[in-house]
């Protein structure tokens, strides 16, 4: 899956001390979403099939999402 975006704004950031930082905040508008149809069996997107990888906090730490970790949480009525 990928998102096609158009840049809306780029904002220079400041540190907690108020001094300018070298960091920028980029804000974009999603104009298209591209999804491999193999990831949408029976019309429902299956996250684990895409084998996503997530940052885990450390400089080299990551997690993967596995189908075995999926569970349903029913909303109370």
Tab-separated table of N, CA and C in Angstrom:
chain	number	residue	atom	x	y	z
A	1	UNK	N	0.847	-1.152	0.000
A	1	UNK	CA	0.000	0.000	0.000
A	1	UNK	C	0.901	1.225	0.000
A	2	UNK	N	0.520	2.222	-0.755
A	2	UNK	CA	1.241	3.491	-0.714
A	2	UNK	C	0.246	4.632	-0.868
A	3	UNK	N	0.615	5.751	-0.292
A	3	UNK	CA	-0.209	6.947	-0.356
A	3	UNK	C	0.473	7.947	-1.276
A	4	UNK	N	-0.264	8.490	-2.214
A	4	UNK	CA	0.243	9.535	-3.087
A	4	UNK	C	-0.217	10.865	-2.487
A	5	UNK	N	0.742	11.732	-2.176
A	5	UNK	CA	0.419	12.965	-1.462
A	5	UNK	C	0.885	14.203	-2.224
A	6	UNK	N	0.229	15.297	-1.924
A	6	UNK	CA	0.615	16.612	-2.427
A	6	UNK	C	0.994	17.443	-1.206
A	7	UNK	N	2.170	18.070	-1.247
A	7	UNK	CA	2.630	18.876	-0.122
A	7	UNK	C	1.726	20.088	0.042
A	8	UNK	N	1.212	20.258	1.275
A	8	UNK	CA	0.370	21.406	1.600
A	8	UNK	C	1.182	22.516	2.257
A	9	UNK	N	2.126	22.111	3.116
A	9	UNK	CA	2.903	23.104	3.853
A	9	UNK	C	4.171	22.447	4.389
A	10	UNK	N	5.215	23.236	4.534
A	10	UNK	CA	6.452	22.804	5.185
A	10	UNK	C	6.748	23.853	6.251
A	11	UNK	N	6.801	23.399	7.498
A	11	UNK	CA	6.922	24.321	8.626
A	11	UNK	C	8.250	24.094	9.340
A	12	UNK	N	9.104	25.115	9.407
A	12	UNK	CA	10.340	24.981	10.189
A	12	UNK	C	9.989	24.879	11.679
A	13	UNK	N	10.643	23.985	12.395
A	13	UNK	CA	10.361	23.776	13.808
A	13	UNK	C	11.396	24.473	14.680
A	14	UNK	N	11.033	24.660	15.949
A	14	UNK	CA	11.919	25.249	16.954
A	14	UNK	C	12.116	24.237	18.073
A	15	UNK	N	13.220	24.367	18.781
A	15	UNK	CA	13.472	23.528	19.937
A	15	UNK	C	12.650	24.003	21.123
A	16	UNK	N	12.694	23.252	22.218
A	16	UNK	CA	11.967	23.629	23.429
A	16	UNK	C	12.454	24.961	23.977
A	17	UNK	N	13.694	25.317	23.649
A	17	UNK	CA	14.248	26.595	24.109
A	17	UNK	C	13.853	27.763	23.207
A	18	UNK	N	13.069	27.478	22.158
A	18	UNK	CA	12.604	28.516	21.255
A	18	UNK	C	13.548	28.831	20.105
A	19	UNK	N	14.719	28.233	20.114
A	19	UNK	CA	15.685	28.499	19.038
A	19	UNK	C	15.331	27.675	17.807
A	20	UNK	N	15.623	28.209	16.626
A	20	UNK	CA	15.341	27.463	15.389
A	20	UNK	C	16.040	26.107	15.378
A	21	UNK	N	15.362	25.141	14.793
A	21	UNK	CA	15.873	23.786	14.660
A	21	UNK	C	16.135	23.513	13.182
A	22	UNK	N	16.875	22.466	12.901
A	22	UNK	CA	17.073	22.061	11.500
A	22	UNK	C	15.938	21.160	11.019
A	23	UNK	N	14.983	20.856	11.907
A	23	UNK	CA	13.885	19.947	11.576
A	23	UNK	C	12.722	20.684	10.918
A	24	UNK	N	12.029	19.965	10.048
A	24	UNK	CA	10.868	20.506	9.340
A	24	UNK	C	9.674	19.587	9.543
A	25	UNK	N	8.486	20.168	9.622
A	25	UNK	CA	7.243	19.409	9.654
A	25	UNK	C	6.617	19.551	8.276
A	26	UNK	N	6.441	18.435	7.581
A	26	UNK	CA	5.846	18.458	6.255
A	26	UNK	C	4.409	17.963	6.361
A	27	UNK	N	3.486	18.762	5.862
A	27	UNK	CA	2.065	18.415	5.892
A	27	UNK	C	1.613	18.190	4.459
A	28	UNK	N	0.936	17.066	4.233
A	28	UNK	CA	0.489	16.742	2.891
A	28	UNK	C	-0.951	16.303	2.850
A	29	UNK	N	-1.521	16.389	1.677
A	29	UNK	CA	-2.886	15.939	1.429
A	29	UNK	C	-2.809	14.645	0.623
A	30	UNK	N	-3.459	13.605	1.100
A	30	UNK	CA	-3.487	12.346	0.360
A	30	UNK	C	-4.408	12.529	-0.843
A	31	UNK	N	-3.863	12.310	-2.040
A	31	UNK	CA	-4.673	12.480	-3.252
A	31	UNK	C	-4.991	11.140	-3.917
A	32	UNK	N	-4.283	10.081	-3.508
A	32	UNK	CA	-4.580	8.747	-4.043
A	32	UNK	C	-4.003	7.696	-3.102
A	33	UNK	N	-4.654	6.545	-3.043
A	33	UNK	CA	-4.175	5.404	-2.264
A	33	UNK	C	-4.035	4.240	-3.240
A	34	UNK	N	-2.865	3.620	-3.236
A	34	UNK	CA	-2.601	2.497	-4.131
A	34	UNK	C	-2.453	1.231	-3.284
A	35	UNK	N	-3.314	0.241	-3.527
A	35	UNK	CA	-3.301	-1.001	-2.759
A	35	UNK	C	-3.308	-2.184	-3.720
A	36	UNK	N	-2.401	-3.118	-3.501
A	36	UNK	CA	-2.387	-4.359	-4.268
A	36	UNK	C	-3.679	-5.106	-3.960
A	37	UNK	N	-4.435	-5.449	-4.964
A	37	UNK	CA	-5.723	-6.130	-4.752
A	37	UNK	C	-5.580	-7.465	-4.040
A	38	UNK	N	-4.393	-8.053	-4.062
A	38	UNK	CA	-4.170	-9.312	-3.344
A	38	UNK	C	-4.280	-9.114	-1.830
A	39	UNK	N	-4.183	-7.867	-1.363
A	39	UNK	CA	-4.286	-7.565	0.064
A	39	UNK	C	-5.729	-7.339	0.501
A	40	UNK	N	-6.680	-7.479	-0.447
A	40	UNK	CA	-8.088	-7.206	-0.148
A	40	UNK	C	-8.957	-8.411	-0.518
A	41	UNK	N	-8.676	-9.585	0.066
A	41	UNK	CA	-9.539	-10.730	-0.246
A	41	UNK	C	-10.941	-10.493	0.322
A	42	UNK	N	-11.941	-10.857	-0.421
A	42	UNK	CA	-13.338	-10.703	-0.001
A	42	UNK	C	-13.697	-9.263	0.352
A	43	UNK	N	-12.975	-8.306	-0.234
A	43	UNK	CA	-13.300	-6.893	-0.052
A	43	UNK	C	-12.865	-6.280	1.261
A	44	UNK	N	-12.067	-6.992	2.059
A	44	UNK	CA	-11.616	-6.470	3.353
A	44	UNK	C	-10.087	-6.450	3.365
A	45	UNK	N	-9.504	-5.264	3.614
A	45	UNK	CA	-8.045	-5.141	3.659
A	45	UNK	C	-7.476	-5.971	4.810
A	46	UNK	N	-6.494	-6.807	4.508
A	46	UNK	CA	-5.849	-7.670	5.499
A	46	UNK	C	-4.448	-7.128	5.794
A	47	UNK	N	-4.319	-6.424	6.892
A	47	UNK	CA	-3.078	-5.745	7.248
A	47	UNK	C	-1.868	-6.667	7.211
A	48	UNK	N	-1.963	-7.834	7.835
A	48	UNK	CA	-0.813	-8.732	7.950
A	48	UNK	C	-0.296	-9.196	6.591
A	49	UNK	N	-1.165	-9.292	5.592
A	49	UNK	CA	-0.722	-9.726	4.259
A	49	UNK	C	0.275	-8.743	3.649
A	50	UNK	N	0.200	-7.480	4.048
A	50	UNK	CA	1.122	-6.464	3.541
A	50	UNK	C	2.482	-6.491	4.214
A	51	UNK	N	2.649	-7.326	5.237
A	51	UNK	CA	3.890	-7.466	6.000
A	51	UNK	C	4.454	-6.114	6.443
A	52	UNK	N	3.631	-5.295	7.128
A	52	UNK	CA	4.127	-3.986	7.547
A	52	UNK	C	5.179	-4.091	8.654
A	53	UNK	N	6.073	-3.116	8.665
A	53	UNK	CA	7.127	-3.011	9.668
A	53	UNK	C	6.955	-1.664	10.359
A	54	UNK	N	7.071	-1.670	11.701
A	54	UNK	CA	6.876	-0.447	12.482
A	54	UNK	C	8.119	-0.116	13.299
A	55	UNK	N	8.364	1.168	13.504
A	55	UNK	CA	9.451	1.606	14.384
A	55	UNK	C	9.122	1.204	15.813
A	56	UNK	N	10.166	0.865	16.589
A	56	UNK	CA	9.941	0.364	17.934
A	56	UNK	C	10.652	1.182	19.011
A	57	UNK	N	11.107	2.366	18.722
A	57	UNK	CA	11.647	3.235	19.759
A	57	UNK	C	13.153	3.350	19.800
A	58	UNK	N	13.874	2.283	19.621
A	58	UNK	CA	15.331	2.349	19.637
A	58	UNK	C	15.867	2.736	18.262
A	59	UNK	N	17.143	3.062	18.164
A	59	UNK	CA	17.699	3.500	16.879
A	59	UNK	C	17.664	2.428	15.789
A	60	UNK	N	17.586	1.158	16.196
A	60	UNK	CA	17.542	0.086	15.195
A	60	UNK	C	16.435	-0.915	15.499
A	61	UNK	N	15.449	-0.524	16.300
A	61	UNK	CA	14.397	-1.451	16.737
A	61	UNK	C	13.140	-1.332	15.883
A	62	UNK	N	12.621	-2.477	15.461
A	62	UNK	CA	11.418	-2.531	14.640
A	62	UNK	C	10.555	-3.707	15.078
A	63	UNK	N	9.265	-3.641	14.736
A	63	UNK	CA	8.337	-4.744	14.944
A	63	UNK	C	7.694	-5.089	13.611
A	64	UNK	N	7.247	-6.330	13.467
A	64	UNK	CA	6.443	-6.712	12.328
A	64	UNK	C	5.056	-7.092	12.821
A	65	UNK	N	4.052	-6.903	11.972
A	65	UNK	CA	2.696	-7.297	12.316
A	65	UNK	C	2.458	-8.680	11.717
A	66	UNK	N	2.061	-9.622	12.566
A	66	UNK	CA	1.811	-10.990	12.127
A	66	UNK	C	0.339	-11.328	12.312
A	67	UNK	N	-0.174	-12.192	11.444
A	67	UNK	CA	-1.574	-12.612	11.527
A	67	UNK	C	-1.878	-13.246	12.879
A	68	UNK	N	-0.893	-13.911	13.499
A	68	UNK	CA	-1.107	-14.562	14.789
A	68	UNK	C	-1.400	-13.549	15.895
A	69	UNK	N	-1.015	-12.296	15.702
A	69	UNK	CA	-1.241	-11.274	16.710
A	69	UNK	C	-2.586	-10.582	16.595
A	70	UNK	N	-3.373	-10.945	15.609
A	70	UNK	CA	-4.667	-10.303	15.381
A	70	UNK	C	-5.708	-10.789	16.382
A	71	UNK	N	-6.558	-9.896	16.848
A	71	UNK	CA	-7.691	-10.255	17.685
A	71	UNK	C	-8.831	-9.290	17.390
A	72	UNK	N	-10.045	-9.694	17.726
A	72	UNK	CA	-11.223	-8.854	17.537
A	72	UNK	C	-11.626	-8.251	18.872
A	73	UNK	N	-12.009	-7.016	18.828
A	73	UNK	CA	-12.499	-6.328	20.021
A	73	UNK	C	-13.888	-5.805	19.657
A	74	UNK	N	-14.884	-6.403	20.248
A	74	UNK	CA	-16.271	-6.057	19.938
A	74	UNK	C	-16.674	-4.797	20.718
A	75	UNK	N	-17.216	-3.830	20.015
A	75	UNK	CA	-17.658	-2.607	20.663
A	75	UNK	C	-18.929	-2.859	21.455
A	76	UNK	N	-18.995	-2.336	22.679
A	76	UNK	CA	-20.225	-2.480	23.445
A	76	UNK	C	-21.335	-1.636	22.826
A	77	UNK	N	-22.564	-2.080	22.980
A	77	UNK	CA	-23.697	-1.325	22.398
A	77	UNK	C	-24.368	-0.497	23.440
